[in-house]
Coordinates of C-alpha atoms and ligand atoms in Angstrom, one line a residue:
M1 CA 65.1 74.2 152.4
A2 CA 64.7 77.7 151.0
Q3 CA 67.8 77.9 149.0
E4 CA 68.0 78.3 145.3
K5 CA 68.3 75.3 143.0
V6 CA 70.7 75.3 140.1
D7 CA 69.3 76.1 136.7
P8 CA 67.9 72.8 135.3
S9 CA 68.4 73.9 131.8
G10 CA 72.0 73.4 130.6
P11 CA 73.8 71.8 127.8
D12 CA 73.1 68.2 126.9
L13 CA 76.3 66.7 128.1
S14 CA 75.8 63.5 126.2
Q15 CA 76.3 65.5 123.0
G16 CA 79.7 66.7 124.3
V17 CA 81.1 70.1 125.5
E18 CA 84.1 71.9 124.1
L19 CA 86.9 72.0 126.6
A20 CA 87.2 75.7 126.0
D21 CA 83.7 76.1 127.5
L22 CA 84.9 74.4 130.7
A23 CA 87.3 77.0 131.9
D24 CA 85.6 77.1 135.4
G25 CA 86.4 73.4 135.8
R26 CA 82.7 72.7 136.4
L27 CA 79.4 72.8 134.5
V28 CA 75.9 71.8 135.2
G29 CA 74.0 70.3 132.3
H30 CA 71.8 67.3 131.7
V31 CA 71.8 63.8 130.4
G32 CA 68.3 62.8 129.4
D33 CA 66.1 64.4 132.1
E34 CA 68.7 64.2 134.8
E35 CA 70.8 67.1 136.0
V36 CA 74.5 66.3 135.9
L37 CA 77.5 68.1 137.3
L38 CA 80.6 67.8 135.1
V39 CA 83.6 68.6 137.2
R40 CA 87.4 68.4 137.0
S41 CA 89.6 67.1 139.6
G42 CA 93.3 67.3 138.7
H43 CA 93.4 66.3 135.0
E44 CA 90.4 64.1 135.2
W45 CA 86.8 64.9 134.5
F46 CA 83.9 63.4 136.5
A47 CA 80.1 63.4 135.9
V48 CA 77.9 63.0 138.9
G49 CA 74.3 63.9 139.9
A50 CA 74.1 67.6 140.4
H51 CA 72.2 67.5 143.7
C52 CA 73.2 66.3 147.1
T53 CA 71.2 63.3 148.3
H54 CA 70.7 64.9 151.7
Y55 CA 68.5 67.9 151.0
H56 CA 69.1 68.4 147.3
G57 CA 71.9 71.0 147.8
P58 CA 73.6 72.2 144.5
L59 CA 76.9 70.3 144.4
A60 CA 78.2 72.7 141.7
E61 CA 78.3 75.4 144.4
G62 CA 80.4 73.2 146.7
I63 CA 84.1 72.6 146.6
V64 CA 86.2 69.8 145.0
T65 CA 89.0 68.5 147.1
G66 CA 91.0 65.5 146.0
E67 CA 88.5 63.2 144.2
T68 CA 85.6 64.3 146.3
V69 CA 83.0 67.1 146.1
R70 CA 81.6 68.7 149.3
C71 CA 78.1 70.0 149.5
P72 CA 77.8 73.7 150.3
W73 CA 74.8 73.4 152.5
H74 CA 75.7 70.9 155.3
H75 CA 79.1 69.6 154.2
A76 CA 78.3 66.1 153.0
C77 CA 81.1 64.7 150.9
F78 CA 80.8 62.4 147.8
D79 CA 83.4 60.4 146.1
L80 CA 83.6 61.6 142.5
R81 CA 84.7 58.2 141.1
S82 CA 82.0 56.0 142.8
G83 CA 79.4 58.6 143.9
E84 CA 79.6 57.1 147.4
A85 CA 78.4 59.5 150.2
V86 CA 81.7 59.2 152.2
R87 CA 80.6 61.6 154.9
A88 CA 77.3 62.4 156.5
P89 CA 74.7 64.0 156.5
A90 CA 74.2 62.4 153.1
L91 CA 73.7 58.7 153.4
S92 CA 73.0 57.7 149.8
P93 CA 75.3 57.9 146.8
V94 CA 74.9 60.3 143.9
E95 CA 74.7 58.8 140.4
C96 CA 77.8 58.7 138.3
W97 CA 78.3 58.7 134.6
K98 CA 81.2 57.6 132.4
V99 CA 83.1 60.5 130.9
E100 CA 85.2 60.4 127.7
Q101 CA 87.6 63.0 126.3
D102 CA 87.5 63.2 122.5
A103 CA 89.3 65.7 120.3
G104 CA 89.0 68.6 122.7
R105 CA 85.5 67.7 123.7
I106 CA 84.2 66.1 126.9
V107 CA 81.3 63.7 126.4
V108 CA 79.2 62.2 129.2
R109 CA 78.3 58.6 128.3
E110 CA 76.2 56.0 130.2
K111 CA 75.6 55.7 133.9
R112 CA 78.0 53.8 136.1
K113 CA 76.7 51.1 138.4
Q114 CA 76.0 52.2 141.9
P115 CA 78.7 51.2 144.4
K116 CA 78.0 47.8 146.0
P117 CA 78.7 47.1 149.7
R118 CA 82.4 46.4 149.9
A119 CA 83.5 43.1 151.3
A120 CA 84.7 43.8 154.8
K121 CA 88.5 43.6 154.8
T122 CA 88.4 42.3 158.3
T123 CA 85.6 41.8 160.8
N124 CA 88.2 41.2 163.5
G125 CA 86.3 38.1 164.6
V126 CA 83.2 40.1 165.2
G127 CA 79.9 38.3 164.5
R128 CA 77.4 40.2 166.6
I129 CA 77.0 43.9 166.8
V130 CA 74.4 45.6 169.0
I131 CA 73.6 49.3 168.7
V132 CA 71.6 51.0 171.5
G133 CA 69.9 54.0 170.0
G134 CA 68.0 54.6 166.8
G135 CA 69.0 58.2 166.2
A136 CA 71.7 59.9 164.2
A137 CA 74.7 58.1 165.5
G138 CA 73.0 54.7 165.8
F139 CA 71.5 54.8 162.3
A140 CA 74.7 56.0 160.6
A141 CA 76.7 53.3 162.3
A142 CA 74.3 50.5 161.2
E143 CA 74.2 51.8 157.6
M144 CA 78.0 52.1 157.5
L145 CA 78.5 48.6 158.9
R146 CA 76.5 47.1 156.1
R147 CA 78.1 49.4 153.5
R148 CA 81.5 48.2 154.7
G149 CA 80.3 44.6 154.1
F150 CA 79.7 43.5 157.7
A151 CA 77.8 40.3 157.3
G152 CA 77.3 39.3 160.9
S153 CA 74.2 39.9 163.0
L154 CA 73.3 43.6 163.6
A155 CA 70.6 44.7 166.0
M156 CA 69.5 48.3 166.6
L157 CA 67.5 48.8 169.8
S158 CA 65.6 52.0 170.3
D159 CA 63.1 53.0 173.0
D160 CA 61.4 55.3 170.5
G161 CA 58.3 54.0 168.7
A162 CA 59.4 55.4 165.4
P163 CA 62.2 54.2 163.1
P164 CA 65.2 56.6 162.8
V165 CA 64.0 60.0 161.7
D166 CA 65.6 63.2 160.3
R167 CA 65.5 64.9 163.7
P168 CA 66.6 68.4 162.5
N169 CA 63.4 68.6 160.4
L170 CA 61.3 68.3 163.5
S171 CA 61.9 71.9 164.5
K172 CA 62.0 73.2 160.9
D173 CA 60.0 72.3 157.8
Y174 CA 58.0 69.4 159.3
L175 CA 56.9 71.4 162.3
A176 CA 56.1 74.3 160.1
G177 CA 53.8 72.1 158.0
N178 CA 56.0 72.4 154.9
A179 CA 57.5 68.9 154.7
P180 CA 55.7 65.8 153.5
E181 CA 55.6 62.7 155.8
D182 CA 58.1 60.9 153.6
W183 CA 60.9 63.4 154.4
V184 CA 60.9 62.3 158.0
P185 CA 62.3 58.8 158.0
L186 CA 66.0 58.5 157.4
K187 CA 65.3 55.5 155.2
P188 CA 62.1 53.7 154.1
D189 CA 60.9 51.0 156.5
S190 CA 62.0 48.4 153.9
F191 CA 65.7 49.4 154.3
Y192 CA 66.0 47.5 157.6
A193 CA 64.8 44.1 156.3
E194 CA 66.7 44.6 153.0
N195 CA 69.9 45.2 154.9
N196 CA 69.3 42.5 157.5
I197 CA 69.2 45.1 160.3
E198 CA 67.1 43.9 163.3
L199 CA 65.5 47.1 164.3
Q200 CA 63.7 46.7 167.6
L201 CA 61.4 49.7 168.4
N202 CA 60.0 50.5 171.9
A203 CA 62.9 48.4 173.2
N204 CA 64.2 50.1 176.3
V205 CA 67.7 48.8 177.1
T206 CA 67.9 48.8 180.9
G207 CA 71.4 47.4 181.5
I208 CA 74.7 46.2 180.1
D209 CA 76.3 43.1 181.5
V210 CA 79.9 44.0 180.6
K211 CA 81.4 40.7 181.8
N212 CA 79.1 38.5 179.8
R213 CA 78.7 41.0 176.9
E214 CA 75.0 41.2 176.9
V215 CA 72.5 44.0 176.9
K216 CA 69.3 43.7 179.0
I217 CA 66.0 44.8 177.5
A218 CA 63.0 45.8 179.6
G219 CA 60.6 42.9 179.6
G220 CA 63.3 40.4 180.5
K221 CA 65.0 39.7 177.1
S222 CA 68.8 40.0 176.6
L223 CA 71.0 40.2 173.6
A224 CA 74.6 39.1 173.3
Y225 CA 77.2 41.2 171.5
D226 CA 80.8 41.1 170.4
R227 CA 80.9 44.9 169.9
L228 CA 78.4 47.4 171.4
L229 CA 77.7 50.9 170.3
I230 CA 75.9 53.1 172.9
A231 CA 74.2 56.1 171.1
T232 CA 71.5 57.0 173.5
G233 CA 71.5 60.7 172.6
A234 CA 70.0 63.3 174.9
E235 CA 66.7 64.2 176.5
P236 CA 65.2 67.6 176.8
V237 CA 65.4 69.3 180.2
R238 CA 62.0 70.0 181.7
L239 CA 61.8 73.0 184.1
S240 CA 59.9 72.3 187.3
F241 CA 57.9 75.4 188.1
P242 CA 54.3 74.9 189.1
G243 CA 52.2 74.0 186.1
A244 CA 55.2 72.8 184.0
D245 CA 53.5 69.5 183.8
H246 CA 50.2 70.8 182.2
P247 CA 49.2 68.8 179.1
H248 CA 49.7 71.8 176.8
V249 CA 53.3 72.2 177.9
H250 CA 55.7 70.2 175.6
T251 CA 59.3 69.5 174.9
L252 CA 60.6 68.5 171.5
R253 CA 62.9 65.6 170.8
S254 CA 61.0 62.8 169.1
L255 CA 58.6 62.5 166.1
A256 CA 55.9 61.8 168.7
D257 CA 56.7 65.0 170.5
C258 CA 56.6 66.9 167.2
R259 CA 53.2 65.4 166.2
T260 CA 51.8 66.3 169.7
I261 CA 53.0 69.9 169.2
I262 CA 51.5 70.0 165.7
A263 CA 48.2 68.7 167.1
G264 CA 48.3 71.4 169.8
A265 CA 49.1 74.1 167.2
K266 CA 45.9 73.3 165.3
N267 CA 43.8 75.0 168.0
A268 CA 46.3 77.5 169.2
R269 CA 46.1 81.2 168.6
R270 CA 49.2 82.1 170.7
A271 CA 52.2 80.0 171.6
L272 CA 54.8 80.5 174.3
V273 CA 58.3 79.3 173.7
I274 CA 60.5 79.0 176.7
G275 CA 64.1 79.3 175.7
A276 CA 65.8 81.4 173.0
S277 CA 68.4 79.0 171.7
F278 CA 68.4 76.7 168.7
I279 CA 65.4 74.5 169.4
G280 CA 63.3 77.3 170.9
L281 CA 63.9 79.7 168.1
E282 CA 63.5 77.2 165.3
T283 CA 60.2 76.2 166.9
A284 CA 59.2 79.8 167.1
A285 CA 59.9 80.2 163.4
A286 CA 58.0 77.0 162.5
L287 CA 54.9 78.2 164.6
R288 CA 55.0 81.6 162.9
A289 CA 54.8 79.7 159.6
R290 CA 51.5 78.3 161.0
D291 CA 50.3 81.8 161.7
I292 CA 50.4 81.4 165.4
E293 CA 51.4 84.4 167.5
V294 CA 54.6 83.5 169.3
H295 CA 56.1 84.9 172.5
V296 CA 59.6 83.8 173.6
V297 CA 60.7 84.0 177.2
A298 CA 64.4 83.4 178.1
P299 CA 66.8 84.5 180.8
E300 CA 69.6 85.7 178.5
A301 CA 70.0 89.3 177.2
R302 CA 70.5 88.1 173.6
P303 CA 69.4 84.9 171.9
M304 CA 72.2 82.5 171.0
E305 CA 74.8 84.9 172.3
R306 CA 76.7 82.1 174.2
V307 CA 77.3 80.1 171.0
L308 CA 77.2 82.8 168.3
G309 CA 78.2 86.0 170.0
P310 CA 76.5 89.3 170.4
Q311 CA 76.4 90.5 166.8
M312 CA 74.8 87.3 165.5
G313 CA 72.5 87.2 168.6
D314 CA 71.2 90.7 167.8
F315 CA 70.6 89.7 164.2
V316 CA 68.8 86.5 165.1
R317 CA 66.5 88.5 167.4
S318 CA 65.8 91.0 164.7
I319 CA 64.8 88.4 162.1
H320 CA 62.4 86.9 164.5
E321 CA 61.0 90.2 165.5
E322 CA 60.6 91.0 161.8
H323 CA 58.5 87.9 161.6
G324 CA 56.4 89.0 164.5
V325 CA 57.9 87.1 167.4
V326 CA 57.6 88.9 170.8
F327 CA 60.7 88.5 173.1
H328 CA 60.6 88.6 176.9
L329 CA 64.4 88.5 177.5
Q330 CA 66.1 88.5 180.9
D331 CA 62.9 87.0 182.2
T332 CA 61.7 83.5 183.2
V333 CA 58.4 81.7 183.6
T334 CA 57.6 81.2 187.3
A335 CA 54.4 79.3 187.0
I336 CA 51.7 78.3 184.6
D337 CA 48.1 78.5 185.8
G338 CA 45.6 77.3 183.3
R339 CA 46.6 79.0 180.0
R340 CA 48.3 81.9 181.8
A341 CA 52.1 81.8 182.2
M342 CA 53.4 84.1 184.9
L343 CA 56.7 85.8 184.4
K344 CA 59.3 86.8 187.0
S345 CA 59.2 90.4 185.7
G346 CA 55.6 90.5 186.8
G347 CA 54.1 90.2 183.4
A348 CA 52.0 87.3 182.0
V349 CA 51.5 85.6 178.7
D350 CA 48.3 83.7 177.8
A351 CA 49.0 80.9 175.5
E352 CA 47.2 77.7 174.4
L353 CA 50.5 76.0 173.5
V354 CA 53.8 76.0 175.4
V355 CA 57.1 74.5 174.1
M356 CA 60.1 74.3 176.3
G357 CA 63.5 74.4 174.6
V358 CA 65.8 74.9 177.5
G359 CA 68.6 72.5 176.6
V360 CA 69.1 68.8 176.8
R361 CA 70.8 66.3 179.1
P362 CA 72.9 63.4 177.7
R363 CA 71.3 60.0 178.4
L364 CA 74.1 58.5 180.5
A365 CA 72.2 56.1 182.7
L366 CA 73.2 52.9 180.8
A367 CA 76.9 53.9 180.5
E368 CA 77.0 54.8 184.2
Q369 CA 75.3 51.6 185.2
A370 CA 77.8 49.6 183.1
G371 CA 80.7 51.3 185.0
L372 CA 82.1 53.1 181.9
S373 CA 84.3 56.1 182.6
I374 CA 82.1 59.3 182.7
D375 CA 83.3 62.8 182.2
R376 CA 80.3 65.1 181.7
G377 CA 79.4 62.5 179.0
V378 CA 80.7 59.1 178.1
A379 CA 84.5 59.4 177.9
V380 CA 85.8 57.9 174.7
D381 CA 89.3 57.8 173.1
A382 CA 90.2 59.1 169.6
F383 CA 88.7 55.9 168.2
L384 CA 85.4 56.5 170.0
Q385 CA 86.0 53.4 172.3
T386 CA 84.9 53.8 175.9
S387 CA 86.9 52.7 178.9
V388 CA 85.7 49.1 178.3
R389 CA 87.2 47.4 175.3
G390 CA 84.6 46.5 172.7
I391 CA 82.1 49.1 173.8
Y392 CA 82.0 52.3 171.8
A393 CA 79.9 55.5 172.2
A394 CA 78.9 58.2 169.7
G395 CA 76.7 61.2 169.3
D396 CA 75.3 63.5 172.0
I397 CA 76.6 61.4 174.8
A398 CA 80.3 61.1 173.7
R399 CA 83.0 63.3 175.0
W400 CA 86.0 62.8 172.7
P401 CA 89.5 64.3 172.4
D402 CA 89.0 66.9 169.6
P403 CA 92.3 67.4 167.9
H404 CA 91.3 70.8 166.6
S405 CA 90.6 72.5 169.8
G406 CA 93.0 70.3 171.8
E407 CA 90.2 69.8 174.3
R408 CA 87.9 66.9 175.2
I409 CA 84.5 68.1 174.0
R410 CA 80.9 66.9 173.8
V411 CA 78.6 68.6 171.3
E412 CA 75.0 68.2 170.3
H413 CA 75.2 68.4 166.5
W414 CA 73.5 66.1 164.0
V415 CA 76.4 65.8 161.5
V416 CA 78.9 65.1 164.3
A417 CA 76.7 62.3 165.7
E418 CA 76.3 60.7 162.3
C419 CA 80.0 61.0 161.5
Q420 CA 80.9 59.5 164.9
G421 CA 78.5 56.6 164.2
Q422 CA 80.3 56.0 160.9
T423 CA 83.8 56.1 162.5
A424 CA 82.6 53.9 165.3
A425 CA 81.3 51.4 162.8
A426 CA 84.7 51.2 161.0
N427 CA 86.5 50.8 164.3
M428 CA 84.1 48.1 165.6
L429 CA 85.2 46.1 162.5
G430 CA 88.9 46.5 163.4
S431 CA 89.9 49.7 161.6
E432 CA 91.8 52.2 163.6
E433 CA 90.3 55.5 162.4
R434 CA 90.6 58.5 164.6
F435 CA 87.6 60.7 164.8
D436 CA 89.1 64.0 163.7
A437 CA 86.2 65.6 161.7
V438 CA 85.8 69.3 162.4
P439 CA 82.5 69.8 164.2
F440 CA 79.8 71.3 162.0
F441 CA 76.2 72.3 162.6
W442 CA 73.6 74.4 160.9
S443 CA 70.4 76.1 162.1
Q444 CA 67.6 77.5 160.0
H445 CA 65.5 80.6 160.9
Y446 CA 62.8 81.4 158.2
D447 CA 64.9 81.7 155.0
V448 CA 68.2 82.3 156.8
P449 CA 70.5 79.3 157.3
I450 CA 73.4 79.7 159.7
N451 CA 76.3 77.4 159.2
Y452 CA 78.9 76.9 161.9
I453 CA 82.2 75.0 161.6
G454 CA 84.7 74.4 164.4
H455 CA 84.3 74.7 168.1
A456 CA 84.7 77.9 170.2
A457 CA 83.5 77.5 173.8
Q458 CA 85.2 80.8 174.5
W459 CA 86.8 83.5 172.3
D460 CA 88.5 86.8 172.8
E461 CA 87.7 88.3 169.4
I462 CA 85.0 88.0 166.7
T463 CA 85.8 89.5 163.3
V464 CA 83.0 90.0 160.9
D465 CA 83.4 89.9 157.1
G466 CA 80.5 91.2 155.1
D467 CA 77.3 92.5 156.6
I468 CA 75.2 90.4 159.0
K469 CA 72.0 92.5 158.4
S470 CA 72.3 91.9 154.7
K471 CA 72.5 88.1 155.4
D472 CA 75.9 87.9 153.7
C473 CA 78.6 87.4 156.3
L474 CA 81.3 85.3 157.8
L475 CA 82.2 85.6 161.5
R476 CA 85.5 84.2 162.8
Y477 CA 85.7 83.3 166.5
K478 CA 89.3 83.7 167.6
R479 CA 91.4 83.1 170.7
N480 CA 94.9 84.4 170.8
G481 CA 94.6 85.2 167.1
R482 CA 93.8 81.6 166.1
V483 CA 90.4 80.9 164.4
L484 CA 88.6 78.4 166.4
A485 CA 85.2 78.5 164.6
V486 CA 83.5 80.2 161.8
A487 CA 79.8 81.0 161.4
S488 CA 78.3 82.2 158.2
I489 CA 75.2 83.2 156.3
F490 CA 75.1 82.5 152.6
R491 CA 78.9 82.2 152.5
D492 CA 78.9 78.5 152.0
V493 CA 82.0 78.1 150.0
E494 CA 84.0 80.1 152.5
N495 CA 82.5 78.0 155.3
L496 CA 83.7 74.9 153.4
Q497 CA 87.1 76.5 152.9
A498 CA 87.3 77.2 156.6
E499 CA 86.6 73.5 157.3
L500 CA 89.4 72.5 154.9
A501 CA 91.8 75.0 156.5
M502 CA 91.0 73.5 160.0
E503 CA 91.6 70.0 158.7
R504 CA 94.9 71.0 157.1
E505 CA 96.1 72.5 160.4
L506 CA 96.3 68.9 161.7
V507 CA 98.4 67.6 158.9
Ligands
FAD601 C1 64.1 69.1 167.0 C2 65.6 69.0 166.9 C3 66.2 69.7 165.9 C4 67.6 69.6 165.7 N1 68.2 70.3 164.7 C5 69.5 70.3 164.6 C6 70.1 71.0 163.5 O1 69.5 71.7 162.7 N2 71.5 70.9 163.4 C7 72.2 70.1 164.2 O2 73.4 70.1 164.0 N3 71.6 69.4 165.2 C8 70.3 69.5 165.4 N4 69.7 68.8 166.5 C9 70.6 68.0 167.3 C10 70.7 66.6 166.8 O3 69.5 66.1 166.4 C11 71.4 65.7 167.8 O4 72.7 66.2 168.0 C12 71.5 64.3 167.2 O5 70.2 63.7 167.0 C13 72.3 63.4 168.2 O6 72.3 62.1 167.7 P1 72.4 60.8 168.7 O7 72.4 59.6 167.9 O8 73.4 61.1 169.7 O9 71.0 60.9 169.6 P2 69.5 60.8 169.1 O10 69.4 61.2 167.7 O11 68.7 61.5 170.1 O12 69.2 59.3 169.2 C14 69.2 58.6 170.5 C15 68.4 57.3 170.3 O13 68.7 56.5 171.5 C16 67.4 56.0 171.9 N5 67.6 55.6 173.3 C17 68.0 56.4 174.4 N6 68.1 55.6 175.5 C18 67.8 54.4 175.2 C19 67.7 53.2 175.9 N7 68.0 53.1 177.2 N8 67.3 52.1 175.2 C20 67.0 52.1 173.9 N9 67.1 53.2 173.2 C21 67.5 54.3 173.8 C22 66.5 57.1 171.6 O14 65.1 56.7 171.6 C23 66.9 57.5 170.2 O15 66.4 56.6 169.3 C24 68.3 68.9 166.6 C25 67.7 68.2 167.7 C26 66.4 68.2 167.8 C27 65.7 67.5 168.9
FES602 S1 71.9 69.3 151.2 FE1 73.9 68.6 151.0 S2 74.6 68.2 153.0 FE2 72.6 68.9 153.2

């Protein structure tokens, strides 16, 4: 991530700080060689690690609400008392230190023990949980089940060959060649054995026997469950023009896809990206970082206009053009012949590498076969349970009743998928937690992060605070005067405040 880190030099908090120097209610200092955030919530002071365990975001620049702190970058939330990562995308706790108040001074003492898995209050008679899918939702569910003290058998079946990975990185730093290999797995391989999670890779689940509560795995095996989570995600759409199946034409979803594109990029002078939405344009930026000439072909007049509106669309186009990307908008590829892509407009682009980023389709085959209620996705209730008791769905496949928009929505956002996995985990153990998180996503283009909170399928007005061109702005998407969503660039605190305001509308 190309955002600034907090200044590592600061006072030695173990020596104490005068209360008078803490007028802001927060201060970053250090204890030994570790950066520590000293922060007030109500009348109490807390000391926690200064950086988010997701991508190292500066927690001092986030917001404190109740006894939690939210990260400014992607809205992870940490409990100030225990350090627990109570909301994705962070999945590991921050460190916590004891704090003492002594004659007008605050002193940070020794570290507190990391939170241990809680004993599950109830497992509701559940002994065996099966998760189909080793992506954002599936992984977050498995991790949360163990964090909540679920001690029964837990299997995660994935038809991917790789353990769960940080998928957003595959179109950003990793594809650009700026991320080391160890950034990619969500957890080290040892995590699964240590947490007694039976991770089966290359395990294609081909059916669900709802009556006998079993999943069928290709090859003939089956696995019984008491609770089942379906988190099969989505697959990239592949256009079907002549030549679309050439070996240098790729889509991007898995780590294997990403590695294939990286291998292709090594010998490519020019790349063609088909599609000007999130995956397409992040891919374009990553390939530019590899010094490859990039052409983008897309049918729309402005990139990302459908989601972000015309102003942000024009801006996104301009930053890509500043980095040398050539757009062919209101155009499509009609055929690929050898290295030459023919365009509907009559032009042509010669490219050694082609990446299609033209949207995804939720992977619904299993849910359909099992007879679950389908509504342009798997229909789930507020607790993420499907139409069959004991079977839950989360992530890109789930259409849920979103209390903020009042609509049943399905989105394709990393943090939503993880948070849904976490809620489904709690509910599989007998909790009755509604999924009411405000949808959030981010996208990164070169050094420009765009953060988006809420859900606005349609709007009648966009107001712009600040200046988009100066990369300092906050856009409000409104319908009938009500703010449905907010998109911002380098206005992280305001984006977090918008999230809080949307949460409070429900109370
Ligand atoms: C390259 C890329 C970059 C992205 N960047 C961002 C971003 O910056 N911000 C953002 O908000 N979102 C981003 N997204 C979207 C985000 O990754 C998805 O919304 C999220 O991964 C959805 O999680 P999921 O668990 O529903 O599905 P996935 O993460 O796709 O996981 C689905 C899993 O199910 C498995 N599976 C499917 N069918 C079967 C079967 N029959 N048997 C066994 N296993 C099966 C798959 O192999 C996979 O392991 C990005 C997506 C991609 C591809
Ligand atoms: S860096 Fe904190 S949520 Fe991503």
